[in-house]
Tab-separated table of C-alpha atoms in Angstrom:
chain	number	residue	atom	x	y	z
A	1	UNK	CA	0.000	0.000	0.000
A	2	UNK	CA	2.836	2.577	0.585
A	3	UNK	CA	4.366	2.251	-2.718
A	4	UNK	CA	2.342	4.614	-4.616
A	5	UNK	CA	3.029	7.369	-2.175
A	6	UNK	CA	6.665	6.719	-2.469
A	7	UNK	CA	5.823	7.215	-6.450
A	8	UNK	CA	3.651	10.084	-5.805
A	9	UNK	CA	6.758	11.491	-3.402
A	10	UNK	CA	9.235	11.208	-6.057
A	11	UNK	CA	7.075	12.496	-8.665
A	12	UNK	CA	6.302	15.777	-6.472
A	13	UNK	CA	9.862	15.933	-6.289
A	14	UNK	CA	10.497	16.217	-9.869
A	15	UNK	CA	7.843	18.949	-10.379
A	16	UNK	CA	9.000	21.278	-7.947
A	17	UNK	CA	12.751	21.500	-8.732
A	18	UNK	CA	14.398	24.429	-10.764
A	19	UNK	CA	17.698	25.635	-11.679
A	20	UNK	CA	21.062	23.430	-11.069
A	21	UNK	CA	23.917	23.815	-9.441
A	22	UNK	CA	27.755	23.061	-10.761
A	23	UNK	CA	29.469	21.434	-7.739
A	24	UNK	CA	29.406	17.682	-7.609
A	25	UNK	CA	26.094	16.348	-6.562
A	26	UNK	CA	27.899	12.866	-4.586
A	27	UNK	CA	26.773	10.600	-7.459
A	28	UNK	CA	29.779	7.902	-7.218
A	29	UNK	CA	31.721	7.007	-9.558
A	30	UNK	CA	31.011	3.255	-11.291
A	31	UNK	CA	33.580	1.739	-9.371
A	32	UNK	CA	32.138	3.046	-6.201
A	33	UNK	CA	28.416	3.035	-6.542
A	34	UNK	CA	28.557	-0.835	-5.134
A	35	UNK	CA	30.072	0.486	-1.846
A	36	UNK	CA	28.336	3.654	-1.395
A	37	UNK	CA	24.496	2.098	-2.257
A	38	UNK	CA	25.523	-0.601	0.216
A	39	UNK	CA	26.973	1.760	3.013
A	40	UNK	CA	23.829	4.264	2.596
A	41	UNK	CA	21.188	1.319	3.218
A	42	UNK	CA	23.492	0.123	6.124
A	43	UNK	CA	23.400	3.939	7.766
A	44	UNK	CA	20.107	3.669	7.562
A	45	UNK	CA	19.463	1.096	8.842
A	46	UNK	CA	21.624	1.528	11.879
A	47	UNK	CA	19.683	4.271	12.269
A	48	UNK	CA	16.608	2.926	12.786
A	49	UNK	CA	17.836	0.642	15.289
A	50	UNK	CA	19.627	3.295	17.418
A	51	UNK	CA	17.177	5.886	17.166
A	52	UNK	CA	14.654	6.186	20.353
A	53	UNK	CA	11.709	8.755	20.460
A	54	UNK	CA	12.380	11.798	21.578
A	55	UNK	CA	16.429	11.655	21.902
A	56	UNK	CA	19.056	12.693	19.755
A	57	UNK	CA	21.759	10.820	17.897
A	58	UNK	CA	24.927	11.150	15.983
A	59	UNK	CA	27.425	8.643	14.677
A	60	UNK	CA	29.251	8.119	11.921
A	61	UNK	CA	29.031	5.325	9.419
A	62	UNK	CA	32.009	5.457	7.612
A	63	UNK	CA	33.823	5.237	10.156
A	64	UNK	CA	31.984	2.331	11.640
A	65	UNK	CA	32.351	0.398	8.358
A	66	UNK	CA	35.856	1.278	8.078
A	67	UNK	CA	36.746	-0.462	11.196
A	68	UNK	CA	34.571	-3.463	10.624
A	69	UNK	CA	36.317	-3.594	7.191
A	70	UNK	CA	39.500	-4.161	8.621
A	71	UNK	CA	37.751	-6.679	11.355
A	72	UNK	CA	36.504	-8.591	8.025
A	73	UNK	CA	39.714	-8.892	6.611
A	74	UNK	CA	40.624	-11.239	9.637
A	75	UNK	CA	37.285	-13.025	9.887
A	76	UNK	CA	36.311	-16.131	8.232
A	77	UNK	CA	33.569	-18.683	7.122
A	78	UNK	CA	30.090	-17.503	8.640
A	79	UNK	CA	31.349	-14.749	10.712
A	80	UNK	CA	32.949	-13.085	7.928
A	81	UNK	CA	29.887	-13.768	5.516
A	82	UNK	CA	27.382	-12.045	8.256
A	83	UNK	CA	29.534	-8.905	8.531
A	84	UNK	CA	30.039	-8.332	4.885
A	85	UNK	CA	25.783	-8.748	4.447
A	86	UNK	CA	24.831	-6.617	7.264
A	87	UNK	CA	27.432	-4.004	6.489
A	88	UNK	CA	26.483	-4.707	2.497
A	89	UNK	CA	29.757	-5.035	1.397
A	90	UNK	CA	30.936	-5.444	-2.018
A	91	UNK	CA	33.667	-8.506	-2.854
A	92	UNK	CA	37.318	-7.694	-0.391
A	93	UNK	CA	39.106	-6.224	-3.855
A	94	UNK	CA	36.425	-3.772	-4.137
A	95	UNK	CA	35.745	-3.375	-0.552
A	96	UNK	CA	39.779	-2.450	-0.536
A	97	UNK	CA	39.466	-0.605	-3.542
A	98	UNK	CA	36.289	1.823	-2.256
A	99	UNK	CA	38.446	2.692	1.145
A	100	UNK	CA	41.312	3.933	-0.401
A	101	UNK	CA	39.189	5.999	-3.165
A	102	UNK	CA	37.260	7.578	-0.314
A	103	UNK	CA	40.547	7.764	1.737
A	104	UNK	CA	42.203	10.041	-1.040
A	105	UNK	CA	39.131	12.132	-1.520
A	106	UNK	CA	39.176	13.012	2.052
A	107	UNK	CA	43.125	14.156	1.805
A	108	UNK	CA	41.940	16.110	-1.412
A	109	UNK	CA	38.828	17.460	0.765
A	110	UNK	CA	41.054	18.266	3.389
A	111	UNK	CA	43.509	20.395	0.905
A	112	UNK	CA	41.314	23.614	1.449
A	113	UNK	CA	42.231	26.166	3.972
A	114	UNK	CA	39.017	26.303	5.531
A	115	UNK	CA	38.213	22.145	5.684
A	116	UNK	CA	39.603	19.549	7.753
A	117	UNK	CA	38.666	15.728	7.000
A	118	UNK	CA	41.888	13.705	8.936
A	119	UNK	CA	40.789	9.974	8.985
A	120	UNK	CA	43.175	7.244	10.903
A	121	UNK	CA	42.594	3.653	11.841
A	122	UNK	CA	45.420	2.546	14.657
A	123	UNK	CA	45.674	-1.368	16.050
A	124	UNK	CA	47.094	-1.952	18.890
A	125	UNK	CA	48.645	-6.092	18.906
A	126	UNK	CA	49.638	-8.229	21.681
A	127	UNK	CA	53.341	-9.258	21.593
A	128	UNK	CA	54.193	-13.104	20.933
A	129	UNK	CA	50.217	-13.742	21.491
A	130	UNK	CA	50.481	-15.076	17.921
A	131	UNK	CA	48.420	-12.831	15.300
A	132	UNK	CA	49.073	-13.181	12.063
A	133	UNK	CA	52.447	-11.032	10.222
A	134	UNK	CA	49.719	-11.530	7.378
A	135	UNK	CA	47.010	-9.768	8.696
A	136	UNK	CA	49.042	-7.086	10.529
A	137	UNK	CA	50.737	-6.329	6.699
A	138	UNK	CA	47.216	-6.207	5.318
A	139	UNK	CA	46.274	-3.705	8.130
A	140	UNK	CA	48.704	-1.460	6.931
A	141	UNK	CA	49.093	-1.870	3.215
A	142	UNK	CA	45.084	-2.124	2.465
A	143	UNK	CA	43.388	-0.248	5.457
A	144	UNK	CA	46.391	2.061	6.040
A	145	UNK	CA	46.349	1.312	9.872
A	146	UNK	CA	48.572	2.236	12.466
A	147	UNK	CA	49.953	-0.740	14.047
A	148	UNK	CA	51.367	-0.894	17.588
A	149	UNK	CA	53.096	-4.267	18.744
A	150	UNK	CA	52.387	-3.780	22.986
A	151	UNK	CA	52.885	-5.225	25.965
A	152	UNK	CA	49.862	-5.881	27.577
A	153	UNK	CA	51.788	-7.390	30.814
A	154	UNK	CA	52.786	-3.603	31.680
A	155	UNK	CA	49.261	-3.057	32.257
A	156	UNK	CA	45.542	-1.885	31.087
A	157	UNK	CA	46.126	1.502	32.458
A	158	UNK	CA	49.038	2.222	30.650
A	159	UNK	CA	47.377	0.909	27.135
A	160	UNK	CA	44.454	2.597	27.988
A	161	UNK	CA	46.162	6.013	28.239
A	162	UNK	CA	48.246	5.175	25.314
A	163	UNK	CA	45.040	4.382	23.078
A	164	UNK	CA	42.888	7.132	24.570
A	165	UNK	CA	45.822	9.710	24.019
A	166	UNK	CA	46.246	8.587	20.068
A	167	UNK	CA	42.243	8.977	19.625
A	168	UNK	CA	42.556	12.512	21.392
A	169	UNK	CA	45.036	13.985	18.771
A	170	UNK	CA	43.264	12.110	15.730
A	171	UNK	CA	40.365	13.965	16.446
A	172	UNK	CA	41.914	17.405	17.973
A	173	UNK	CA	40.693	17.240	21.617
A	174	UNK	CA	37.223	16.199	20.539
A	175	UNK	CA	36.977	12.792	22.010
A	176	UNK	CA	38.686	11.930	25.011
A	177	UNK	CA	38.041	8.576	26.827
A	178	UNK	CA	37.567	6.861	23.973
A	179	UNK	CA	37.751	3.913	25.858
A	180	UNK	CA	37.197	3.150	29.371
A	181	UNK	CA	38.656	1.165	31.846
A	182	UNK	CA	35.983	-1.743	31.821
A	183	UNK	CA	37.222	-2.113	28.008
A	184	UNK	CA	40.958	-3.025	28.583
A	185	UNK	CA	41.992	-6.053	29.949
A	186	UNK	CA	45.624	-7.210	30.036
A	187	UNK	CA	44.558	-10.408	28.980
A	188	UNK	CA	43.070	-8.848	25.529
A	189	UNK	CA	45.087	-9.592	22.317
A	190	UNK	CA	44.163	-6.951	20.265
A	191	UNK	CA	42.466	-3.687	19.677
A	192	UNK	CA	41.243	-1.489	16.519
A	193	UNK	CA	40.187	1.945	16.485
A	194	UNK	CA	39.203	4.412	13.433
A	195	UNK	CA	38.855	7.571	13.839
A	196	UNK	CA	37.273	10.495	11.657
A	197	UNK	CA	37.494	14.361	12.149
A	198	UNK	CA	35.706	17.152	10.184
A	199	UNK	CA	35.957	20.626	11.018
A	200	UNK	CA	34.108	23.156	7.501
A	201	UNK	CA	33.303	26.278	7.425
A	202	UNK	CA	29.977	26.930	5.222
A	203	UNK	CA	30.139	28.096	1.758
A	204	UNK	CA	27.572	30.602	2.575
A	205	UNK	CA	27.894	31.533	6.704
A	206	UNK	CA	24.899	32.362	8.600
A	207	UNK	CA	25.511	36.055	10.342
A	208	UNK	CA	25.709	35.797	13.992
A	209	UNK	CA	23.817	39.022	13.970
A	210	UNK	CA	20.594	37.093	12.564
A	211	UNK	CA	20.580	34.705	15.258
A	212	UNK	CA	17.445	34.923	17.474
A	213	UNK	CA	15.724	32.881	20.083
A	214	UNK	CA	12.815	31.106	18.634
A	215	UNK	CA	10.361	28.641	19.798
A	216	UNK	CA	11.276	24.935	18.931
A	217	UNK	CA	8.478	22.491	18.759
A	218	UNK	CA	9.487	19.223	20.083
A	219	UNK	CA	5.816	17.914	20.030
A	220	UNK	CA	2.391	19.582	18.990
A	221	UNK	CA	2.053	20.347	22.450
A	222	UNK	CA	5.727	20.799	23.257
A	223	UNK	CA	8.243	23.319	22.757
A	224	UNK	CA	11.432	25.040	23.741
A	225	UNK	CA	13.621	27.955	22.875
A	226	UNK	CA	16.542	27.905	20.882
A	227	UNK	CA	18.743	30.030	19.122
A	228	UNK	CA	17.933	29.742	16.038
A	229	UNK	CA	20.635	30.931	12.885
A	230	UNK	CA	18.770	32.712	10.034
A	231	UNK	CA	19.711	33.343	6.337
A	232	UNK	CA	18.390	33.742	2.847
A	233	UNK	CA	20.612	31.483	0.717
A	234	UNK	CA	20.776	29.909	-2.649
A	235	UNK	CA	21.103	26.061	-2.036
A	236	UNK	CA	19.678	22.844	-3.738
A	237	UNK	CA	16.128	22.082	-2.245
A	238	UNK	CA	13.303	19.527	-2.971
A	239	UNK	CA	10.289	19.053	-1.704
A	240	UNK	CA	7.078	16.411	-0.877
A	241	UNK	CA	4.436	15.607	0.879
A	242	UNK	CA	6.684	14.194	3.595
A	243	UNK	CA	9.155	16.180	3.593
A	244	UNK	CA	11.683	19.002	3.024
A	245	UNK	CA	15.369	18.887	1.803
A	246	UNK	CA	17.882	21.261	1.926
A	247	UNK	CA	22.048	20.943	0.841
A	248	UNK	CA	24.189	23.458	2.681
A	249	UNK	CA	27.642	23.065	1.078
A	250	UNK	CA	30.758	23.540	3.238
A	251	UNK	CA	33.641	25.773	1.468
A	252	UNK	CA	34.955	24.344	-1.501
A	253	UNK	CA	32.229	22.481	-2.437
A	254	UNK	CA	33.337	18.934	-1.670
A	255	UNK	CA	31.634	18.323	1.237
A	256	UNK	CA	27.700	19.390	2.381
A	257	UNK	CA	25.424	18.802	5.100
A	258	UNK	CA	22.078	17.572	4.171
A	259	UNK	CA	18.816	18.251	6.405
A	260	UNK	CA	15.869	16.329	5.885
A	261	UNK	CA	12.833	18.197	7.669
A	262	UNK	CA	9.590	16.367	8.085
A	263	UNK	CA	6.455	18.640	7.232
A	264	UNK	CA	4.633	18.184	10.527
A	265	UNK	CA	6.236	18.538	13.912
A	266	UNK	CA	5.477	14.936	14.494
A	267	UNK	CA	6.730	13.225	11.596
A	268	UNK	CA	10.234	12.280	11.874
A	269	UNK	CA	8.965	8.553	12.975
A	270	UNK	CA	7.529	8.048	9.511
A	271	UNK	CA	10.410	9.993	7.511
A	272	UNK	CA	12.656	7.471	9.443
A	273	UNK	CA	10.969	4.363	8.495
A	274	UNK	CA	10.550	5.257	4.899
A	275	UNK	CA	13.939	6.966	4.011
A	276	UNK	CA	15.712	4.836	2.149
A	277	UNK	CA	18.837	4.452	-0.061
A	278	UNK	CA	17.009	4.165	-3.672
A	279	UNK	CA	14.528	7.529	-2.193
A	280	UNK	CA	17.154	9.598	-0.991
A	281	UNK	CA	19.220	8.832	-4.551
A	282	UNK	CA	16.141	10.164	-6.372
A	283	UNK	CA	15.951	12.936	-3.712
A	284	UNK	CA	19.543	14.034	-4.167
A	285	UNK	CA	19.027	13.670	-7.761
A	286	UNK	CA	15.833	15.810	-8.098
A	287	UNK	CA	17.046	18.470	-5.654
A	288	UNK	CA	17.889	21.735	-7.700
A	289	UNK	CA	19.158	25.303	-7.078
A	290	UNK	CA	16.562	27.259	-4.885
A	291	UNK	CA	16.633	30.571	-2.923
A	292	UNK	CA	15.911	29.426	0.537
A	293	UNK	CA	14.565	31.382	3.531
A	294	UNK	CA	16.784	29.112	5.826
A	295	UNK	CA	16.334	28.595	9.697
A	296	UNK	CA	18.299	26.190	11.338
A	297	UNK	CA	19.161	26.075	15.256
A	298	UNK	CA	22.358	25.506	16.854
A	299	UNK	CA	23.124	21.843	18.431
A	300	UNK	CA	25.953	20.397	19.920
A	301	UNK	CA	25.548	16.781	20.200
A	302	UNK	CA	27.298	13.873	22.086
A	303	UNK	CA	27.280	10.176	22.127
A	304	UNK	CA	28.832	7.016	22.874
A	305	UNK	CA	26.978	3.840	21.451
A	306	UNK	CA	27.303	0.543	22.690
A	307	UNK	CA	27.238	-1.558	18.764
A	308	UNK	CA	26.919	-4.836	19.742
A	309	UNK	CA	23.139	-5.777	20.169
A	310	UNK	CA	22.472	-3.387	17.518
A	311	UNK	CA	24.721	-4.980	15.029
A	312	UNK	CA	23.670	-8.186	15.954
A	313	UNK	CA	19.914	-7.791	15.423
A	314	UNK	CA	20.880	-6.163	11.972
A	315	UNK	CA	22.604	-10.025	11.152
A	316	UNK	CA	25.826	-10.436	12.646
A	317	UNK	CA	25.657	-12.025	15.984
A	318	UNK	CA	28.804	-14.905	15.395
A	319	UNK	CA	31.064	-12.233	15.516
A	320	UNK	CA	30.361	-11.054	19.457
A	321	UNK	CA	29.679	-14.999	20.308
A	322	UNK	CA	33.009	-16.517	21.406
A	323	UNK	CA	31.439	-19.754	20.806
A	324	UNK	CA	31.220	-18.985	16.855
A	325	UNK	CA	33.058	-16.060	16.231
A	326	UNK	CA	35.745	-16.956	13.798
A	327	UNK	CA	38.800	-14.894	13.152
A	328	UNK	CA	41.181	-17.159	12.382
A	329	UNK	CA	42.256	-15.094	9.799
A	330	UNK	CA	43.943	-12.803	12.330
A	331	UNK	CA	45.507	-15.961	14.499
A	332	UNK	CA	44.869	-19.869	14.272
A	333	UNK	CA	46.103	-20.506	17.858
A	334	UNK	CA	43.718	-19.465	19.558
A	335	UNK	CA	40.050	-18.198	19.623
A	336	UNK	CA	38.813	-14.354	18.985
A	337	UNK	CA	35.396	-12.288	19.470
A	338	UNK	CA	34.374	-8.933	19.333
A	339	UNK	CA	34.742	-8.264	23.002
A	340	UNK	CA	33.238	-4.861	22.698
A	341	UNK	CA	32.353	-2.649	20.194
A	342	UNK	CA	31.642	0.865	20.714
A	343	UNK	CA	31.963	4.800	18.933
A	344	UNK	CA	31.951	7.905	20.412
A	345	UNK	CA	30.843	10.586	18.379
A	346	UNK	CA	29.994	14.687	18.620
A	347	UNK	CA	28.507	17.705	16.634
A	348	UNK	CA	29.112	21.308	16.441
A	349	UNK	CA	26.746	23.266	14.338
A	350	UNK	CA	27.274	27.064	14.131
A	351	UNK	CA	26.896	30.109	12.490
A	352	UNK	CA	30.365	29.332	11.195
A	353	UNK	CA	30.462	25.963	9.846
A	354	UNK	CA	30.492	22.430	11.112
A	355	UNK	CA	32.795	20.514	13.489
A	356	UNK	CA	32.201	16.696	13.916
A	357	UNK	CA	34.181	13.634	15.132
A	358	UNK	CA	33.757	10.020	15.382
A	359	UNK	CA	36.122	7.544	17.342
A	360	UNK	CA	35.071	3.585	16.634
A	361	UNK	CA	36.385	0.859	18.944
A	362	UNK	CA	36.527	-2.626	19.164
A	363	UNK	CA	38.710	-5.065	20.978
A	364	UNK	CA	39.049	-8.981	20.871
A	365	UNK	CA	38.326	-11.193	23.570
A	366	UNK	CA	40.420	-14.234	23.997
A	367	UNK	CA	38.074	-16.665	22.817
A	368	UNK	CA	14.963	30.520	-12.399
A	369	UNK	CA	14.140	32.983	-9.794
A	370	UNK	CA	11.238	31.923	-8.081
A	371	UNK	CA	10.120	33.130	-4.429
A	372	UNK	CA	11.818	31.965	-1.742
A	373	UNK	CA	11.295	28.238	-0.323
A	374	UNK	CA	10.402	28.408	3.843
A	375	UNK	CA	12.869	25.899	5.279
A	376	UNK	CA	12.368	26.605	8.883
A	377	UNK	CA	14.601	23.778	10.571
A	378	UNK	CA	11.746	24.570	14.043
A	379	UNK	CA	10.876	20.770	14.616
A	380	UNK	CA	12.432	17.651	14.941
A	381	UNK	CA	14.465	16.806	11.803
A	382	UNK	CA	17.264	14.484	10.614
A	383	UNK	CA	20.909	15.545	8.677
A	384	UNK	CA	23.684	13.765	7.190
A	385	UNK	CA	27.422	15.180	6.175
A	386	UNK	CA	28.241	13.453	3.330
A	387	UNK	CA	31.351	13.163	0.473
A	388	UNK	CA	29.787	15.351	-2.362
A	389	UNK	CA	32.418	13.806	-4.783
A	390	UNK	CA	32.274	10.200	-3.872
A	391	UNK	CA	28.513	10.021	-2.249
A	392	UNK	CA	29.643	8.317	0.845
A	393	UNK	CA	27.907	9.377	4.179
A	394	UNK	CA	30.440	10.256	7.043
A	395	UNK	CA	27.973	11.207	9.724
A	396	UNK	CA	24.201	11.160	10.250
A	397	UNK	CA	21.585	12.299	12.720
A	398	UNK	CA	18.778	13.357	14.007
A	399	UNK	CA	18.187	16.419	16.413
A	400	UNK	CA	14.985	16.572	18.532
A	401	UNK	CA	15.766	18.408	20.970
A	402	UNK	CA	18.623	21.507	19.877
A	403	UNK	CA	18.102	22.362	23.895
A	404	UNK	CA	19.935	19.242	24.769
A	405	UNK	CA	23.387	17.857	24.110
C-alpha cells in the first residue's frame, strides 16, 4: 500500500525542482556506486535501530564500516559472511578498492584552507600472542592502519592512556576517553580503532547578527527555545508531501550537510521508516538550485553507542559470540570475538560551519528565480554530512531536541 506514495513522493519531487547547481552532486563514480548504495542502506538502517523517540543521535558510518572492514579482513567462514551482508559489502578487492578511493578524496577534501577531514585507523597487537604477520601487513598496506606491537603485561592503564591519548590527537581534543577502563583487559590480544574528524566552514555563513531565540516544537504540544541561525541562501532544495530537503555546502564544495525536515512537527517517525537508499538517490538527484529562507538552530551533540546488540539484530551475531566467532584469519592458535564494540561521536553546528568527530572501537576477547522556499529547521528533523564527490555518508543524525546535548 505505501508504494504509490513513495511514487507520488518522487514524482512531487520532480515537479518542484528548478535551476542546477555546478558542484558535484555525490553521485559515485562506477567503481564506487557498489560500496556507497551498500553503506547508505546500512546507515540507515543503523539508524533505525539506534534511534529512540524523543532523543538525539549522531554517529558516523564510515567510520563504523571502516573499522569493521579491517575486522573482516581477519574473519572467516560464517562470521565473515554475516559482517560483509549486514554491512552490504561489495567482494574484499572492491571493498579495498572503495576505502582507499574515499581515503584520497578526504586528503583532497582536506587540501582547502578552511576544511579539515583527517581519517586514521590505529591497532594496537599483543606481543608473541600469535596474530598473524599476514594480517598485521594487510592492516597497513590495504586499510592504512597504524599498528602498535604492545605489551599488555605492563598493564591496562598504561594501554588505555596510550590508546585514549592517540584517539585525542586524531580527532583534535574532541573525544577523550575513547575507551574506558571496563574495556581493557591485560589479557586482551588486540584492539582497533578508526577515527574520523571534520571541522568546515559553510560556503555561505549564517551572520551571527541574525541569530534569534525562537520557539522549537518538540511535540504539537511541546516546545522550547533555541537560538535559532537565520539566512536567505541559494542552495539545492526539494520538496514532498513528507518532507523538506535542503544541501548546505561547506567551502569548496566537496563536502555538504544535508537536512531532511519532516512537514509536521510529528513526523520524523515516519520519515525514518521510509527513508531509504534508492529515495534519498532520487531525492539528491531531483534536488535543484533554490533561494531558501533558511532557519536552522544551533546543536551540539554527544554520544557514545554501545554496537553490539544493535549490530547483531541487523545479522551479525557470530562475531560477538566466542562460541562462533571466527577470526582465524587474524591468528589460528587461539580463539577471537568482538569483546566490545563501541563509537563515540559529537557535533558542532554554528553560524560558522560544522565541526564533527567520530572515534570507533573494538577489541578482541580471547576466545529561475522563483520566491523563496520556507525551510524553517523549528521541529524535529534528521541531517547527514556526506562526500559530495564520492557520495559516501560520514555522519548522520537526528536532532529533537537543539536544547539538549
Amino acid at each position: 500500500m505505501k508504494r504509490p506514495a513513495v511514487l507520488l513522493t518522487l514524482a512531487s519531487l520532480l515537479l518542484l525542482a528548478a535551476g542546477r547547481f555546478d558542484y558535484p552532486t555525490g553521485k559515485p563514480p562506477a567503481e564506487l556506486a557498489a560500496f556507497v548504495q551498500g553503506n547508505t542502506v546500512f546507515a540507515f538502517n543503523l539508524h533505525r535501530q539506534l534511534a529512540q523517540p524523543g532523543t538525539n543521535l549522531f554517529f558516523s558510518p564510515y567510520s563504523l564500516t571502516a573499522a569493521l572492514a579491517l575486522v573482516q579482513s581477519g574473519a572467516r567462514g560464517q562470521t565473515e559472511q554475516q559482517i560483509a551482508g549486514t554491512l552490504h559489502f561489495p567482494g574484499p578487492a572492491d571493498l579495498q578498492t572503495a576505502l582507499a578511493r574515499i581515503r584520497e578524496s578526504f586528503t583532497n577534501a582536506g587540501q582547502h584552507e578552511h576544511i579539515e577531514l583527517p581519517s586514521a585507523t590505529g591497532l594496537w597487537a599483543r606481543q608473541n600472542y600469535g596474530i598473524s604477520d599476514d594480517f598485521l601487513q594487510r592492516a597497513r598496506d590495504a586499510f592504512a592502519a597504524e599498528v602498535q606491537l604492545v605489551d599488555f603485561g605492563s598493564g591496562s592503564d598504561a594501554l588505555l592512556s596510550q590508546i585514549n591519548s592517540w584517539v585525542s590527537r586524531q580527532t583534535r581534543g574532541k573525544i577523550e576517553n575513547v575507551l574506558l577502563p571496563e574495556n581493557i583487559s591485560t589479557n586482551m590480544p588486540l584492539v582497533f580503532v578508526n577515527t574520523l574528524y571534520f571541522k568546515g566552514q559553510w560556503a555561505s555563513q549564517f551572520s551571527r547578527q541574525h541569530t534569534q531565540t525562537r520557539r522549537f516544537q518538540l511535540s504539537p504540544k511541546h516546545s522550547v527555545r533555541v537560538q535559532m541561525m537565520e539566512q536567505t541562501c541559494y542552495a539545492r532544495y526539494a520538496e514532498s508531501d513528507l518532507a523538506q530537503m535542503v544541501e548546505l555546502p561547506y567551502a569548496g564544495f566537496g563536502l555538504s550537510m544535508v537536512v531532511l525536515l519532516p512537514r509536521q512537527p510529528d513526523g520524523l517517525p515516519e520519515l525514518e521508516q521510509r527513508l531509504s537508499g534508492n529515495l534519498l538517490t532520487n531525492w539528491m538527484a531531483a534536488a535543484r538550485g533554490h533561494t531558501v529562507d533558511l532557519r536552522l538552530p544551533r546543536f551540539n551533540l554527544r554520544s557514545r553507542l554501545p554496537l553490539s546488540q544493535p549490530l547483531s539484530v541487523l545479522g551479525m551475531p557470530d562475531a560477538f559470540d566466542r562460541a562462533k566467532a571466527d577470526f582465524t584469519g587474524m591468528t589460528p592458535k587461539r580463539p577471537l570475538w568482538l569483546a566490545f564494540l563501541q563509537q563515540c561521536a559529537i557535533v558542532e553546528v554554528n553560524e560558522e560551519g560544522t565541526v564533527a568527530a567520530a572515534a570507533t572501537s573494538g577489541g578482541m576477547g580471547c576466545s529561475s528565480k522563483p520566491p523563496p522556499a520556507t525551510f524553517h529547521a523549528d521541529h524535529p528533523f534528521l541531517f547527514f554530512i556526506r562526500d559530495n564527490h564520492t557520495g559516501v555518508i560520514l555522519f548522520l543524525g537526528r536532532v529533537a531536541n537543539p536544547a539538549q546535548s
